[in-house]
Amino acid sequence: MSQVIMETINLNKAFSLGETIYAVNNVNIQIMAGSMNVIVGPSGSGKSTLLSLLGGLDRPMSGDILLQGQSYRELNEDQLALLRRHKLGYVFQFFNLIPHLTALENVMLPMQFTNTPNKIAKQRGLELLERVGLEKRSHHLPLQLSGGEQQRVAIARALANRPAIILADEPTGNLDTKTRDGIVALFQELNQQEGQTFVMVTHDPSLSKFADQVITMRDGVVVYQ
Amino acid sequence: MFFRLGFINITRQLGRSSLALISLVLAAISLTNSLSISLGYPAQAFANYRDYLGGDIIVYPINIMGNPATSERLELQRLQPDPFSTLTTLYPHLVREGFLAPTNSVLRPFSNTDQQLLLQHEQIKKVSFLYRMSGWRQILGTERLALSLRSVPLDSGLWQYVEEELSTQALEDGLPVWLNSHQDPQRPLPPVGSEIHLILPRIWLAPDGSLQYDTGQTVTQRAIVAGHYALPTRIISWPSPAGDTFLSEQGYFDQDEVWLRPQDWDYLWQLAAPDCPPAAGSLGLQVQDMSILESVVSELQMIHPQWTIVSVPNLVKQIEAGSLLDSFRIAPAEYWTGRQPRAQHAFPLDISRTLSTFIYLIAGLLMAARMLTGAAARKKEIGILKALGARRRDILLMALTEAVVLCVIGSTIGFIISYPTAIFQQLTNNLPWSQIGQLMLKNYSLILAETLVVGVLFGLLPAWRLSKMTVNEVLRA
Ligand SMILES: Nc1ncnc2c1ncn2[C@@H]1O[C@H](COP(=O)(O)OP(=O)(O)OP(=O)(O)O)[C@@H](O)[C@H]1O
Ligand SMILES: [Mg+2]
């Protein structure tokens, strides 16, 4: 657990809407393999921006990110997409499931991207749904599932390709307290039993409680690590 | 994978696709119709043409250069709803594609009575018969092309328009024919010296005086292409805007026509119509003064109240009024004051093509709209796929699949709905099944291709745009 799996080097991202806002300002963080990392901070402090940079969903203005030694800067758009496909799992606040695909199909999607044989993908998809406690819902469409169930499907989907890191942006932000506890427990389990690395943005103190690292941001700057 | 995803997107979201699909079907129907109706219904085509010309008989001056007042020859041509009439000039593809493959048709030739009646007019000095016969020419046993065979008097001066000619010795071993050297790259003319076959329908005289053409029975005659000609014809003249001179426009005949020497024509007529005297398809009139053209026309109209007779200068006005074009008439821009000059070769206005183009445009927009219906949902979907690692080409492949599947389904349904009428038409014209099949394949590919071009273009456009954005931009937008 002492190995650095991901790190940022002088990461910057600014938006200019009239005046320039430094959403991520010279950020240098390190993520250890198998650790649970939580990014906290007031609204507008740049948490989501940082996470989407880590996820390769956006490009930094300057600086770089290394994932298992691979520099994002050296990758073109297609290579970055392949990196997302193979190495990263992303969990959104609003679940972001494909509405006309069933729970199982949503989970199988990333595996199909990597050309996993259908049989194996299906088997693993069912296992993952079972893992998140939804084995009975595999043929339901997202709209037929509750928010907490949808988020479990999204987590199962993020796990599909055995990513190096799961990035989650307020995964419990849109759920009620009871459901939230279930999801938090699931994260904890995945982290502690299976050594899954997590980086998540959250306002939820119950998630920060068992974090190995809490990254606090203010105005785009990491103020405490 | 993304191929499959595109497929699922359609089958699971038929509602979203239905509007685009319906419009694609409509577009394919309208294109099928424009292909087969405008080309496919001789009666309709004839009606259009008759309306367009405004009469049963057209009277036009021939061999005039410049001032029509100095000309003294007129030609009367009767329009007929038979496949060998002027229709074939107007719609040559009709003939080629079997929509106009004639069965029995009736030709009412001009008769001696017509000649006598016309000679009563004091301005008409001479009325001569112009002999025409309809048939096909065939090359290498494959292509059949309907054409008009025409007896050309040896002293008629028309022979000066022969451009390319075979030496006389070579002519001795076959019946010599001269072909009109129209410029159609689709149908290159057989070269001078080559052998062709003339196929003639059996002709007989019915008790009512009409000629019956039975294209079910034919005779074939070997012939040698003795030469090519380019015949300047249909000179249209009109007073200049200043009124001090005459302006004119020279057109070239592009009808599929074969010239024969009178003796050869007689021989062929004997072959095709052993039991009836030669019949004239049109009349040549010699008049004193062309300036009385309109009065000749009105007197002719009195002699023949059963026909509508129009003159060509009149026709030009009508064409102008109806914005219709003709393949052999075009006037310089000055004449069409305040209007655009016209293209030299065009067919009478056929709105079905325009209509189908229009429907295609709508279908295309609906395809684009389909990509965007629930624009937010669509964007989100693409954003999610990108976040999960879909590359740009993957997204495009997915959108392409969707567009292609919709286009194939749409054009196929449209084709199935609308093409049977064309098949029916072809069957009644005795077209063999093998050819019907070929035409069907050709028309289907054409419709599919046009639908695909439109559908794919408009269907891919929004996906193209979205695929270029970063995931964040897509998901946030
Ligand atoms: N696409 C964008 N265009 C312009 N400004 C942006 C964009 N994305 C983020 N910002 C700005 O960057 C700053 C950081 O935004 P970010 O979403 O990262 O904050 P956050 O810490 O996740 O906040 P919250 O807790 O409310 O989700 C904000 O001031 C925001 O307005
Ligand atoms: Mg945020």
XYZ file of C-alpha atoms in Angstrom, chain B residues 7-295:
289
model
C -28.950 -0.927 -33.705
C -30.259 -1.097 -30.159
C -30.713 2.648 -30.152
C -33.196 2.287 -32.979
C -35.062 -0.798 -31.870
C -35.440 0.361 -28.267
C -36.321 3.899 -29.165
C -38.564 3.452 -32.114
C -40.658 6.374 -30.989
C -37.768 8.721 -31.350
C -36.919 7.350 -34.773
C -40.441 7.008 -36.075
C -40.788 10.528 -37.399
C -37.549 10.331 -39.301
C -38.466 6.863 -40.496
C -41.862 7.957 -41.771
C -40.346 10.858 -43.605
C -37.725 8.596 -45.145
C -40.484 6.265 -46.282
C -42.377 9.183 -47.805
C -39.245 10.422 -49.491
C -38.561 7.002 -50.940
C -42.159 6.740 -52.122
C -42.008 10.069 -53.811
C -38.704 9.248 -55.432
C -39.995 5.886 -56.653
C -42.965 7.678 -58.076
C -40.917 10.324 -59.697
C -38.768 7.620 -61.225
C -41.634 5.516 -62.412
C -44.446 8.003 -62.832
C -42.701 10.663 -64.768
C -40.991 7.972 -66.732
C -43.577 5.383 -66.222
C -47.022 6.360 -67.229
C -47.224 7.035 -70.925
C -50.789 8.252 -70.738
C -49.897 10.770 -68.071
C -46.749 11.747 -69.864
C -48.672 12.229 -73.038
C -51.282 14.311 -71.290
C -48.532 16.489 -69.882
C -46.966 16.856 -73.237
C -50.228 17.620 -74.951
C -51.055 20.226 -72.359
C -47.665 21.617 -72.741
C -47.912 21.907 -76.492
C -51.515 22.911 -76.303
C -52.663 21.058 -79.362
C -53.084 17.860 -81.307
C -51.224 19.150 -84.280
C -48.309 21.488 -84.246
C -47.472 23.589 -87.216
C -43.971 24.850 -87.457
C -41.838 26.478 -90.059
C -38.891 24.453 -91.288
C -35.722 25.389 -93.045
C -35.832 28.976 -92.098
C -32.743 30.845 -91.291
C -33.378 34.159 -89.696
C -36.546 35.764 -90.827
C -39.573 33.490 -90.727
C -41.336 35.797 -93.119
C -39.061 34.608 -95.881
C -39.688 30.943 -95.277
C -42.185 29.092 -97.280
C -42.299 25.667 -95.810
C -44.326 24.469 -92.887
C -44.568 21.115 -91.309
C -47.623 19.674 -89.673
C -47.026 17.037 -87.147
C -49.672 15.188 -85.321
C -49.170 14.312 -81.713
C -50.350 10.926 -80.753
C -50.622 9.053 -77.537
C -48.707 6.246 -79.115
C -45.219 5.272 -78.144
C -43.819 6.202 -81.500
C -45.037 9.744 -81.452
C -43.067 12.721 -80.346
C -43.298 11.302 -76.849
C -40.264 9.210 -77.515
C -38.330 12.346 -78.219
C -39.367 13.801 -74.983
C -38.897 10.756 -72.834
C -36.273 8.565 -74.470
C -35.582 6.881 -71.134
C -39.220 5.809 -71.053
C -38.553 3.704 -74.067
C -35.258 2.367 -72.836
C -36.617 1.377 -69.480
C -39.537 -0.514 -70.823
C -42.202 1.775 -69.488
C -43.022 2.699 -73.005
C -42.368 -0.679 -74.548
C -45.238 -0.587 -76.969
C -47.756 -3.277 -77.613
C -50.374 -2.531 -80.183
C -50.675 1.067 -81.090
C -52.664 2.961 -83.591
C -51.328 5.553 -85.907
C -53.682 7.805 -87.780
C -51.782 8.949 -90.767
C -52.532 12.041 -92.741
C -54.612 11.069 -95.725
C -55.313 12.244 -99.219
C -58.405 13.955 -97.860
C -56.252 16.016 -95.547
C -54.118 16.945 -98.495
C -57.116 18.021 -100.542
C -58.627 20.049 -97.708
C -55.384 21.835 -97.018
C -54.914 22.690 -100.661
C -58.214 24.572 -100.521
C -56.434 27.224 -98.526
C -55.396 29.880 -100.982
C -52.076 30.536 -99.310
C -50.982 26.923 -99.449
C -49.262 26.091 -102.683
C -48.221 22.518 -102.118
C -48.881 19.759 -99.601
C -46.485 16.856 -99.532
C -46.473 13.720 -97.454
C -43.556 13.120 -95.153
C -43.164 9.428 -94.637
C -42.251 8.098 -91.264
C -42.318 4.700 -89.733
C -41.539 3.615 -86.211
C -39.313 0.791 -85.217
C -36.332 -0.121 -83.129
C -32.723 -0.425 -83.739
C -30.784 -3.154 -82.075
C -27.077 -3.520 -81.609
C -25.496 -6.876 -80.876
C -28.873 -8.218 -79.957
C -28.957 -6.355 -76.683
C -30.031 -2.760 -76.694
C -33.345 -1.945 -78.278
C -33.883 1.666 -79.019
C -37.138 3.016 -80.372
C -36.631 5.295 -83.306
C -38.361 6.937 -86.154
C -37.461 5.869 -89.654
C -37.825 8.556 -92.198
C -37.833 8.605 -95.950
C -35.644 11.438 -97.126
C -36.058 12.562 -100.744
C -32.745 12.552 -102.544
C -33.233 16.090 -103.821
C -34.300 17.506 -100.483
C -31.171 19.341 -99.435
C -31.285 17.575 -96.095
C -28.427 15.437 -97.263
C -26.064 18.348 -96.898
C -26.269 17.824 -93.133
C -24.626 14.419 -93.305
C -21.349 14.888 -91.496
C -19.635 11.600 -91.796
C -20.212 9.123 -94.558
C -19.122 5.741 -95.726
C -17.583 5.171 -99.121
C -20.108 3.968 -101.676
C -18.474 0.612 -102.292
C -18.934 -0.476 -98.708
C -22.620 0.324 -98.940
C -23.300 -2.368 -101.480
C -23.423 -5.202 -98.996
C -26.232 -3.851 -96.829
C -29.170 -1.536 -96.520
C -27.686 1.914 -95.867
C -29.064 3.991 -93.015
C -28.042 7.380 -91.660
C -28.239 8.055 -87.935
C -28.890 11.310 -86.165
C -25.732 12.213 -84.320
C -27.263 13.463 -81.101
C -24.878 13.880 -78.238
C -25.877 11.446 -75.580
C -22.898 9.882 -73.825
C -25.235 7.286 -72.348
C -25.936 5.951 -75.789
C -22.969 6.321 -78.069
C -23.921 6.056 -81.714
C -22.859 2.973 -83.590
C -19.937 4.080 -85.730
C -20.149 4.560 -89.453
C -19.717 1.242 -91.216
C -21.063 -0.854 -88.362
C -23.886 -3.261 -88.718
C -27.169 -2.734 -86.915
C -30.530 -4.351 -87.010
C -33.738 -2.554 -87.708
C -36.746 -4.123 -86.085
C -40.102 -3.151 -87.482
C -43.522 -3.826 -86.035
C -46.088 -5.454 -88.240
C -48.382 -2.795 -89.694
C -51.795 -3.128 -91.284
C -54.631 -0.928 -92.290
C -57.743 -1.167 -90.155
C -61.203 -0.759 -91.694
C -61.544 2.653 -90.044
C -58.525 3.928 -91.922
C -56.142 3.852 -89.023
C -52.863 2.038 -89.094
C -52.428 -0.717 -86.568
C -48.971 -1.279 -85.231
C -48.504 -4.694 -83.755
C -45.254 -4.768 -81.923
C -45.840 -8.355 -80.918
C -44.952 -9.355 -84.448
C -41.793 -7.956 -85.870
C -39.552 -8.248 -88.863
C -35.831 -7.663 -88.675
C -33.651 -6.127 -91.324
C -29.889 -5.962 -91.279
C -28.511 -2.528 -92.102
C -25.199 -0.727 -92.378
C -24.613 2.652 -90.772
C -23.845 4.688 -93.875
C -23.402 7.979 -92.139
C -24.201 10.353 -89.298
C -26.025 13.596 -89.679
C -26.695 16.581 -87.502
C -29.824 18.300 -88.586
C -30.356 21.907 -87.682
C -34.035 22.324 -87.223
C -36.707 24.236 -85.457
C -35.291 27.655 -85.996
C -37.310 30.020 -83.954
C -37.287 33.635 -84.971
C -38.916 36.639 -83.476
C -38.749 40.379 -83.842
C -35.957 42.000 -81.900
C -37.011 44.159 -78.970
C -36.246 47.227 -81.048
C -38.434 45.803 -83.757
C -35.962 46.510 -86.517
C -34.742 43.004 -87.166
C -35.344 39.363 -86.448
C -33.571 37.298 -83.874
C -33.316 33.587 -84.202
C -32.150 30.554 -82.402
C -30.833 27.408 -84.014
C -31.675 24.089 -82.459
C -30.503 20.644 -83.391
C -32.747 17.676 -83.574
C -31.819 15.084 -81.007
C -34.499 12.547 -81.725
C -33.453 8.991 -82.378
C -34.069 9.053 -86.054
C -32.895 7.088 -89.032
C -32.821 8.409 -92.544
C -33.510 6.145 -95.435
C -33.320 6.729 -99.137
C -36.860 6.681 -100.592
C -36.291 3.383 -102.382
C -35.076 1.727 -99.171
C -37.974 3.163 -97.244
C -40.391 1.690 -99.759
C -38.670 -1.633 -99.381
C -38.918 -1.550 -95.593
C -42.522 -0.460 -95.686
C -43.296 -3.420 -97.935
C -41.602 -5.624 -95.398
C -43.550 -4.278 -92.439
C -46.855 -3.471 -94.100
C -47.218 -5.638 -97.172
C -50.950 -4.976 -97.385
C -51.219 -1.246 -97.128
C -50.101 1.803 -99.025
C -47.432 4.054 -97.553
C -48.843 6.359 -94.883
C -47.606 9.805 -94.064
C -46.876 10.664 -90.459
C -46.690 14.361 -91.158
C -47.337 16.861 -93.887
C -45.067 19.390 -95.460
C -46.757 22.591 -96.605
C -45.428 25.123 -98.977
C -46.898 28.533 -98.351
C -46.546 31.859 -100.054
C -45.560 33.899 -97.115
C -44.698 32.809 -93.628
C -46.192 35.937 -92.122
C -49.570 34.344 -92.640
C -48.675 31.442 -90.404
C -51.304 32.334 -87.847
C -53.991 32.673 -90.440
